[in-house]
Amino acid sequence: MNTMLRKSVLGIAGLAFAGGMVAGPVAAHVDGGALAAGKPVGVVQADKPDNSKLIPHGVQGEQSRIELTDEQTENVKAIIAATKKAGMDERAAVVSIATALQESKLENLGHLGDRNDHDSQGLFQQRPSSGWGTVEQITDPQYSTTAFLKGLKQVDGWQEMPLTEAAQTVQVSAHPFLYAQWEQQAADLVAEHWNS
């Protein structure tokens, strides 16, 4: 191929590439006048976790939802931080938050006297007598979440399980089906706070 022809082909290819970059996927969502006028075009990046990863099996049954106080929101953030520190993903945070929503409504509960379930305390209603840790430990959101996640990691295939099955395998609750009702709110909270 002679030099002149080669330069022409490369020039056309370069124009096609550059045109594709400018008029490609971004242009499909932007007013053509903005591009022609040379105005900056913003590209939206996904900064929230993928919903299909948060709820891979879809929700099971009717969903419940509560308004959160500042303290409950801080507990959500503590659960997410502990999940990240444990090297686990957003789905683990969803399972953890849904579990804590069912167990304590995301309140770091101390001993409730006559209303207490044995010696259960904290976000996950863990029991010192069952080996979860001391009262001081299980009422620390970081510790209690890490303890829950350690149990979750030991469940073979937890990532492929419905939320309620994964949570129940760790918690061994008398009412295992109740975890499922919190999956959508837990996923929404992870989407909102994972990158904050």
PDB file of C-alpha atoms in Angstrom:
ATOM      1  CA  MET A   1       0.000   0.000   0.000  1.00  0.00           C
ATOM      2  CA  ASN A   2       1.508   3.308  -0.961  1.00  0.00           C
ATOM      3  CA  THR A   3       2.183   5.948   1.655  1.00  0.00           C
ATOM      4  CA  MET A   4      -0.494   8.379   0.489  1.00  0.00           C
ATOM      5  CA  LEU A   5      -3.231   5.740   0.409  1.00  0.00           C
ATOM      6  CA  ARG A   6      -2.134   4.420   3.809  1.00  0.00           C
ATOM      7  CA  LYS A   7      -2.353   7.918   5.362  1.00  0.00           C
ATOM      8  CA  SER A   8      -5.824   8.396   3.899  1.00  0.00           C
ATOM      9  CA  VAL A   9      -7.068   5.077   5.292  1.00  0.00           C
ATOM     10  CA  LEU A  10      -5.595   5.798   8.716  1.00  0.00           C
ATOM     11  CA  GLY A  11      -7.040   9.321   8.680  1.00  0.00           C
ATOM     12  CA  ILE A  12     -10.524   8.040   7.862  1.00  0.00           C
ATOM     13  CA  ALA A  13     -10.224   5.348  10.528  1.00  0.00           C
ATOM     14  CA  GLY A  14      -9.136   7.986  13.051  1.00  0.00           C
ATOM     15  CA  LEU A  15     -12.081  10.212  12.174  1.00  0.00           C
ATOM     16  CA  ALA A  16     -14.461   7.273  12.472  1.00  0.00           C
ATOM     17  CA  PHE A  17     -13.010   6.376  15.870  1.00  0.00           C
ATOM     18  CA  ALA A  18     -13.151   9.967  17.121  1.00  0.00           C
ATOM     19  CA  GLY A  19     -16.670  10.379  15.780  1.00  0.00           C
ATOM     20  CA  GLY A  20     -17.703   7.207  17.545  1.00  0.00           C
ATOM     21  CA  MET A  21     -16.219   8.460  20.780  1.00  0.00           C
ATOM     22  CA  VAL A  22     -18.123  11.746  20.558  1.00  0.00           C
ATOM     23  CA  ALA A  23     -21.348  10.467  19.070  1.00  0.00           C
ATOM     24  CA  GLY A  24     -21.342   7.056  20.742  1.00  0.00           C
ATOM     25  CA  PRO A  25     -23.319   6.022  23.806  1.00  0.00           C
ATOM     26  CA  VAL A  26     -23.102   9.420  25.504  1.00  0.00           C
ATOM     27  CA  ALA A  27     -24.656  11.193  22.516  1.00  0.00           C
ATOM     28  CA  ALA A  28     -27.682   8.961  22.723  1.00  0.00           C
ATOM     29  CA  HIS A  29     -28.527  10.662  26.028  1.00  0.00           C
ATOM     30  CA  VAL A  30     -27.410  14.217  25.245  1.00  0.00           C
ATOM     31  CA  ASP A  31     -28.948  17.027  23.259  1.00  0.00           C
ATOM     32  CA  GLY A  32     -27.128  17.194  19.920  1.00  0.00           C
ATOM     33  CA  GLY A  33     -26.955  20.996  20.275  1.00  0.00           C
ATOM     34  CA  ALA A  34     -24.790  20.629  23.382  1.00  0.00           C
ATOM     35  CA  LEU A  35     -22.268  18.546  21.453  1.00  0.00           C
ATOM     36  CA  ALA A  36     -22.269  20.878  18.464  1.00  0.00           C
ATOM     37  CA  ALA A  37     -21.780  23.904  20.730  1.00  0.00           C
ATOM     38  CA  GLY A  38     -18.829  22.217  22.419  1.00  0.00           C
ATOM     39  CA  LYS A  39     -20.527  22.281  25.825  1.00  0.00           C
ATOM     40  CA  PRO A  40     -19.224  19.823  28.422  1.00  0.00           C
ATOM     41  CA  VAL A  41     -21.154  16.592  28.545  1.00  0.00           C
ATOM     42  CA  GLY A  42     -21.387  14.860  31.929  1.00  0.00           C
ATOM     43  CA  VAL A  43     -21.038  11.118  32.153  1.00  0.00           C
ATOM     44  CA  VAL A  44     -23.008   9.496  34.939  1.00  0.00           C
ATOM     45  CA  GLN A  45     -21.112   6.747  36.701  1.00  0.00           C
ATOM     46  CA  ALA A  46     -22.786   4.037  38.692  1.00  0.00           C
ATOM     47  CA  ASP A  47     -21.766   4.738  42.266  1.00  0.00           C
ATOM     48  CA  LYS A  48     -24.384   2.490  43.798  1.00  0.00           C
ATOM     49  CA  PRO A  49     -24.179  -1.284  43.952  1.00  0.00           C
ATOM     50  CA  ASP A  50     -25.934  -3.305  41.257  1.00  0.00           C
ATOM     51  CA  ASN A  51     -29.437  -4.238  42.466  1.00  0.00           C
ATOM     52  CA  SER A  52     -29.155  -7.684  40.866  1.00  0.00           C
ATOM     53  CA  LYS A  53     -26.205  -8.349  43.185  1.00  0.00           C
ATOM     54  CA  LEU A  54     -28.040  -7.012  46.211  1.00  0.00           C
ATOM     55  CA  ILE A  55     -31.169  -9.125  45.651  1.00  0.00           C
ATOM     56  CA  PRO A  56     -30.084 -11.920  43.292  1.00  0.00           C
ATOM     57  CA  HIS A  57     -33.125 -14.132  43.967  1.00  0.00           C
ATOM     58  CA  GLY A  58     -35.772 -11.433  44.196  1.00  0.00           C
ATOM     59  CA  VAL A  59     -37.578 -10.759  47.438  1.00  0.00           C
ATOM     60  CA  GLN A  60     -39.624 -13.470  49.105  1.00  0.00           C
ATOM     61  CA  GLY A  61     -43.077 -12.577  50.386  1.00  0.00           C
ATOM     62  CA  GLU A  62     -44.449  -9.302  51.653  1.00  0.00           C
ATOM     63  CA  GLN A  63     -41.850  -6.726  52.550  1.00  0.00           C
ATOM     64  CA  SER A  64     -41.743  -4.654  55.731  1.00  0.00           C
ATOM     65  CA  ARG A  65     -40.181  -1.237  56.122  1.00  0.00           C
ATOM     66  CA  ILE A  66     -39.498   1.063  59.068  1.00  0.00           C
ATOM     67  CA  GLU A  67     -38.327   4.658  59.317  1.00  0.00           C
ATOM     68  CA  LEU A  68     -34.835   4.791  60.811  1.00  0.00           C
ATOM     69  CA  THR A  69     -33.575   7.078  63.540  1.00  0.00           C
ATOM     70  CA  ASP A  70     -30.088   8.568  63.372  1.00  0.00           C
ATOM     71  CA  GLU A  71     -28.874   5.832  65.739  1.00  0.00           C
ATOM     72  CA  GLN A  72     -30.291   3.079  63.515  1.00  0.00           C
ATOM     73  CA  THR A  73     -28.683   4.685  60.463  1.00  0.00           C
ATOM     74  CA  GLU A  74     -25.335   4.779  62.282  1.00  0.00           C
ATOM     75  CA  ASN A  75     -25.774   1.056  62.994  1.00  0.00           C
ATOM     76  CA  VAL A  76     -26.369   0.459  59.270  1.00  0.00           C
ATOM     77  CA  LYS A  77     -23.127   2.284  58.524  1.00  0.00           C
ATOM     78  CA  ALA A  78     -21.308   0.251  61.193  1.00  0.00           C
ATOM     79  CA  ILE A  79     -22.569  -2.998  59.630  1.00  0.00           C
ATOM     80  CA  ILE A  80     -21.406  -1.872  56.181  1.00  0.00           C
ATOM     81  CA  ALA A  81     -17.993  -0.829  57.534  1.00  0.00           C
ATOM     82  CA  ALA A  82     -17.551  -4.182  59.291  1.00  0.00           C
ATOM     83  CA  THR A  83     -18.599  -6.007  56.101  1.00  0.00           C
ATOM     84  CA  LYS A  84     -15.998  -4.138  54.058  1.00  0.00           C
ATOM     85  CA  LYS A  85     -13.349  -4.718  56.730  1.00  0.00           C
ATOM     86  CA  ALA A  86     -14.142  -8.457  56.604  1.00  0.00           C
ATOM     87  CA  GLY A  87     -13.515  -8.348  52.836  1.00  0.00           C
ATOM     88  CA  MET A  88     -17.087  -9.295  52.013  1.00  0.00           C
ATOM     89  CA  ASP A  89     -19.380  -7.830  49.379  1.00  0.00           C
ATOM     90  CA  GLU A  90     -22.619  -5.881  49.270  1.00  0.00           C
ATOM     91  CA  ARG A  91     -24.746  -9.052  49.384  1.00  0.00           C
ATOM     92  CA  ALA A  92     -23.196  -9.944  52.761  1.00  0.00           C
ATOM     93  CA  ALA A  93     -24.168  -6.465  53.985  1.00  0.00           C
ATOM     94  CA  VAL A  94     -27.754  -7.000  52.775  1.00  0.00           C
ATOM     95  CA  VAL A  95     -27.982 -10.313  54.641  1.00  0.00           C
ATOM     96  CA  SER A  96     -26.484  -8.719  57.756  1.00  0.00           C
ATOM     97  CA  ILE A  97     -28.731  -5.668  57.745  1.00  0.00           C
ATOM     98  CA  ALA A  98     -31.887  -7.713  57.059  1.00  0.00           C
ATOM     99  CA  THR A  99     -30.933  -9.997  59.947  1.00  0.00           C
ATOM    100  CA  ALA A 100     -30.404  -7.044  62.291  1.00  0.00           C
ATOM    101  CA  LEU A 101     -33.680  -5.481  61.132  1.00  0.00           C
ATOM    102  CA  GLN A 102     -35.515  -8.651  62.141  1.00  0.00           C
ATOM    103  CA  GLU A 103     -33.609  -9.280  65.343  1.00  0.00           C
ATOM    104  CA  SER A 104     -33.498  -5.752  66.814  1.00  0.00           C
ATOM    105  CA  LYS A 105     -34.890  -3.279  64.265  1.00  0.00           C
ATOM    106  CA  LEU A 106     -31.267  -2.093  64.041  1.00  0.00           C
ATOM    107  CA  GLU A 107     -31.241  -1.034  67.688  1.00  0.00           C
ATOM    108  CA  ASN A 108     -28.282  -2.061  69.805  1.00  0.00           C
ATOM    109  CA  LEU A 109     -30.380  -3.643  72.535  1.00  0.00           C
ATOM    110  CA  GLY A 110     -29.177  -4.376  76.030  1.00  0.00           C
ATOM    111  CA  HIS A 111     -30.895  -6.839  78.327  1.00  0.00           C
ATOM    112  CA  LEU A 112     -34.668  -6.293  78.168  1.00  0.00           C
ATOM    113  CA  GLY A 113     -35.574  -7.871  81.499  1.00  0.00           C
ATOM    114  CA  ASP A 114     -38.734 -10.003  81.289  1.00  0.00           C
ATOM    115  CA  ARG A 115     -39.015  -9.315  77.563  1.00  0.00           C
ATOM    116  CA  ASN A 116     -35.540 -10.694  76.842  1.00  0.00           C
ATOM    117  CA  ASP A 117     -35.116 -13.893  74.815  1.00  0.00           C
ATOM    118  CA  HIS A 118     -32.798 -15.738  77.209  1.00  0.00           C
ATOM    119  CA  ASP A 119     -29.593 -13.676  77.253  1.00  0.00           C
ATOM    120  CA  SER A 120     -29.824 -12.274  73.697  1.00  0.00           C
ATOM    121  CA  GLN A 121     -28.465  -8.748  73.192  1.00  0.00           C
ATOM    122  CA  GLY A 122     -27.149  -6.342  70.588  1.00  0.00           C
ATOM    123  CA  LEU A 123     -28.048  -5.757  66.946  1.00  0.00           C
ATOM    124  CA  PHE A 124     -28.119  -9.463  66.102  1.00  0.00           C
ATOM    125  CA  GLN A 125     -29.555 -10.653  69.435  1.00  0.00           C
ATOM    126  CA  GLN A 126     -26.519 -12.845  69.988  1.00  0.00           C
ATOM    127  CA  ARG A 127     -26.213 -14.807  73.196  1.00  0.00           C
ATOM    128  CA  PRO A 128     -23.137 -14.907  75.429  1.00  0.00           C
ATOM    129  CA  SER A 129     -24.241 -18.354  76.646  1.00  0.00           C
ATOM    130  CA  SER A 130     -24.094 -19.620  73.039  1.00  0.00           C
ATOM    131  CA  GLY A 131     -20.517 -18.485  72.552  1.00  0.00           C
ATOM    132  CA  TRP A 132     -21.079 -15.273  70.578  1.00  0.00           C
ATOM    133  CA  GLY A 133     -18.927 -13.240  72.993  1.00  0.00           C
ATOM    134  CA  THR A 134     -19.296 -11.225  76.164  1.00  0.00           C
ATOM    135  CA  VAL A 135     -22.132  -8.763  76.686  1.00  0.00           C
ATOM    136  CA  GLU A 136     -19.692  -5.912  76.036  1.00  0.00           C
ATOM    137  CA  GLN A 137     -18.592  -7.533  72.774  1.00  0.00           C
ATOM    138  CA  ILE A 138     -22.001  -8.412  71.348  1.00  0.00           C
ATOM    139  CA  THR A 139     -23.336  -4.944  72.110  1.00  0.00           C
ATOM    140  CA  ASP A 140     -20.517  -3.450  70.017  1.00  0.00           C
ATOM    141  CA  PRO A 141     -21.856  -3.129  66.416  1.00  0.00           C
ATOM    142  CA  GLN A 142     -18.438  -3.750  64.840  1.00  0.00           C
ATOM    143  CA  TYR A 143     -17.818  -6.896  66.900  1.00  0.00           C
ATOM    144  CA  SER A 144     -21.340  -8.307  66.554  1.00  0.00           C
ATOM    145  CA  THR A 145     -21.363  -7.791  62.787  1.00  0.00           C
ATOM    146  CA  THR A 146     -17.940  -9.390  62.443  1.00  0.00           C
ATOM    147  CA  ALA A 147     -19.137 -12.351  64.514  1.00  0.00           C
ATOM    148  CA  PHE A 148     -22.242 -12.704  62.307  1.00  0.00           C
ATOM    149  CA  LEU A 149     -20.147 -12.487  59.130  1.00  0.00           C
ATOM    150  CA  LYS A 150     -17.708 -15.077  60.454  1.00  0.00           C
ATOM    151  CA  GLY A 151     -20.669 -17.428  60.841  1.00  0.00           C
ATOM    152  CA  LEU A 152     -21.952 -16.519  57.370  1.00  0.00           C
ATOM    153  CA  LYS A 153     -18.566 -17.245  55.781  1.00  0.00           C
ATOM    154  CA  GLN A 154     -18.754 -20.766  57.190  1.00  0.00           C
ATOM    155  CA  VAL A 155     -22.037 -21.462  55.386  1.00  0.00           C
ATOM    156  CA  ASP A 156     -21.194 -23.227  52.128  1.00  0.00           C
ATOM    157  CA  GLY A 157     -22.875 -21.501  49.213  1.00  0.00           C
ATOM    158  CA  TRP A 158     -24.489 -18.711  51.241  1.00  0.00           C
ATOM    159  CA  GLN A 159     -24.144 -16.395  48.212  1.00  0.00           C
ATOM    160  CA  GLU A 160     -26.534 -18.610  46.218  1.00  0.00           C
ATOM    161  CA  MET A 161     -29.057 -19.051  49.042  1.00  0.00           C
ATOM    162  CA  PRO A 162     -32.196 -17.018  49.548  1.00  0.00           C
ATOM    163  CA  LEU A 163     -31.556 -14.421  52.256  1.00  0.00           C
ATOM    164  CA  THR A 164     -33.761 -16.073  54.852  1.00  0.00           C
ATOM    165  CA  GLU A 165     -31.936 -19.405  54.476  1.00  0.00           C
ATOM    166  CA  ALA A 166     -28.492 -17.812  54.774  1.00  0.00           C
ATOM    167  CA  ALA A 167     -29.528 -15.762  57.827  1.00  0.00           C
ATOM    168  CA  GLN A 168     -31.221 -18.724  59.486  1.00  0.00           C
ATOM    169  CA  THR A 169     -28.196 -20.974  59.027  1.00  0.00           C
ATOM    170  CA  VAL A 170     -26.177 -18.506  61.114  1.00  0.00           C
ATOM    171  CA  GLN A 171     -28.837 -17.367  63.585  1.00  0.00           C
ATOM    172  CA  VAL A 172     -30.813 -20.596  64.176  1.00  0.00           C
ATOM    173  CA  SER A 173     -34.005 -18.666  64.899  1.00  0.00           C
ATOM    174  CA  ALA A 174     -37.341 -20.123  65.970  1.00  0.00           C
ATOM    175  CA  HIS A 175     -38.909 -18.059  63.145  1.00  0.00           C
ATOM    176  CA  PRO A 176     -36.537 -18.358  60.157  1.00  0.00           C
ATOM    177  CA  PHE A 177     -38.972 -17.111  57.513  1.00  0.00           C
ATOM    178  CA  LEU A 178     -39.197 -13.660  59.116  1.00  0.00           C
ATOM    179  CA  TYR A 179     -35.798 -12.479  57.807  1.00  0.00           C
ATOM    180  CA  ALA A 180     -37.127 -12.368  54.227  1.00  0.00           C
ATOM    181  CA  GLN A 181     -39.480  -9.447  54.914  1.00  0.00           C
ATOM    182  CA  TRP A 182     -36.544  -7.044  55.355  1.00  0.00           C
ATOM    183  CA  GLU A 183     -34.609  -7.841  52.166  1.00  0.00           C
ATOM    184  CA  GLN A 184     -35.789  -4.855  50.099  1.00  0.00           C
ATOM    185  CA  GLN A 185     -35.152  -2.296  52.841  1.00  0.00           C
ATOM    186  CA  ALA A 186     -31.759  -3.853  53.572  1.00  0.00           C
ATOM    187  CA  ALA A 187     -30.832  -3.671  49.870  1.00  0.00           C
ATOM    188  CA  ASP A 188     -32.002  -0.054  49.699  1.00  0.00           C
ATOM    189  CA  LEU A 189     -29.880   0.823  52.732  1.00  0.00           C
ATOM    190  CA  VAL A 190     -26.802  -0.863  51.261  1.00  0.00           C
ATOM    191  CA  ALA A 191     -27.339   0.957  47.950  1.00  0.00           C
ATOM    192  CA  GLU A 192     -27.639   4.253  49.809  1.00  0.00           C
ATOM    193  CA  HIS A 193     -24.719   3.869  52.223  1.00  0.00           C
ATOM    194  CA  TRP A 194     -22.180   1.471  50.639  1.00  0.00           C
ATOM    195  CA  ASN A 195     -20.133   4.293  49.100  1.00  0.00           C
ATOM    196  CA  SER A 196     -20.845   7.008  51.673  1.00  0.00           C
TER     197      SER A 196
END
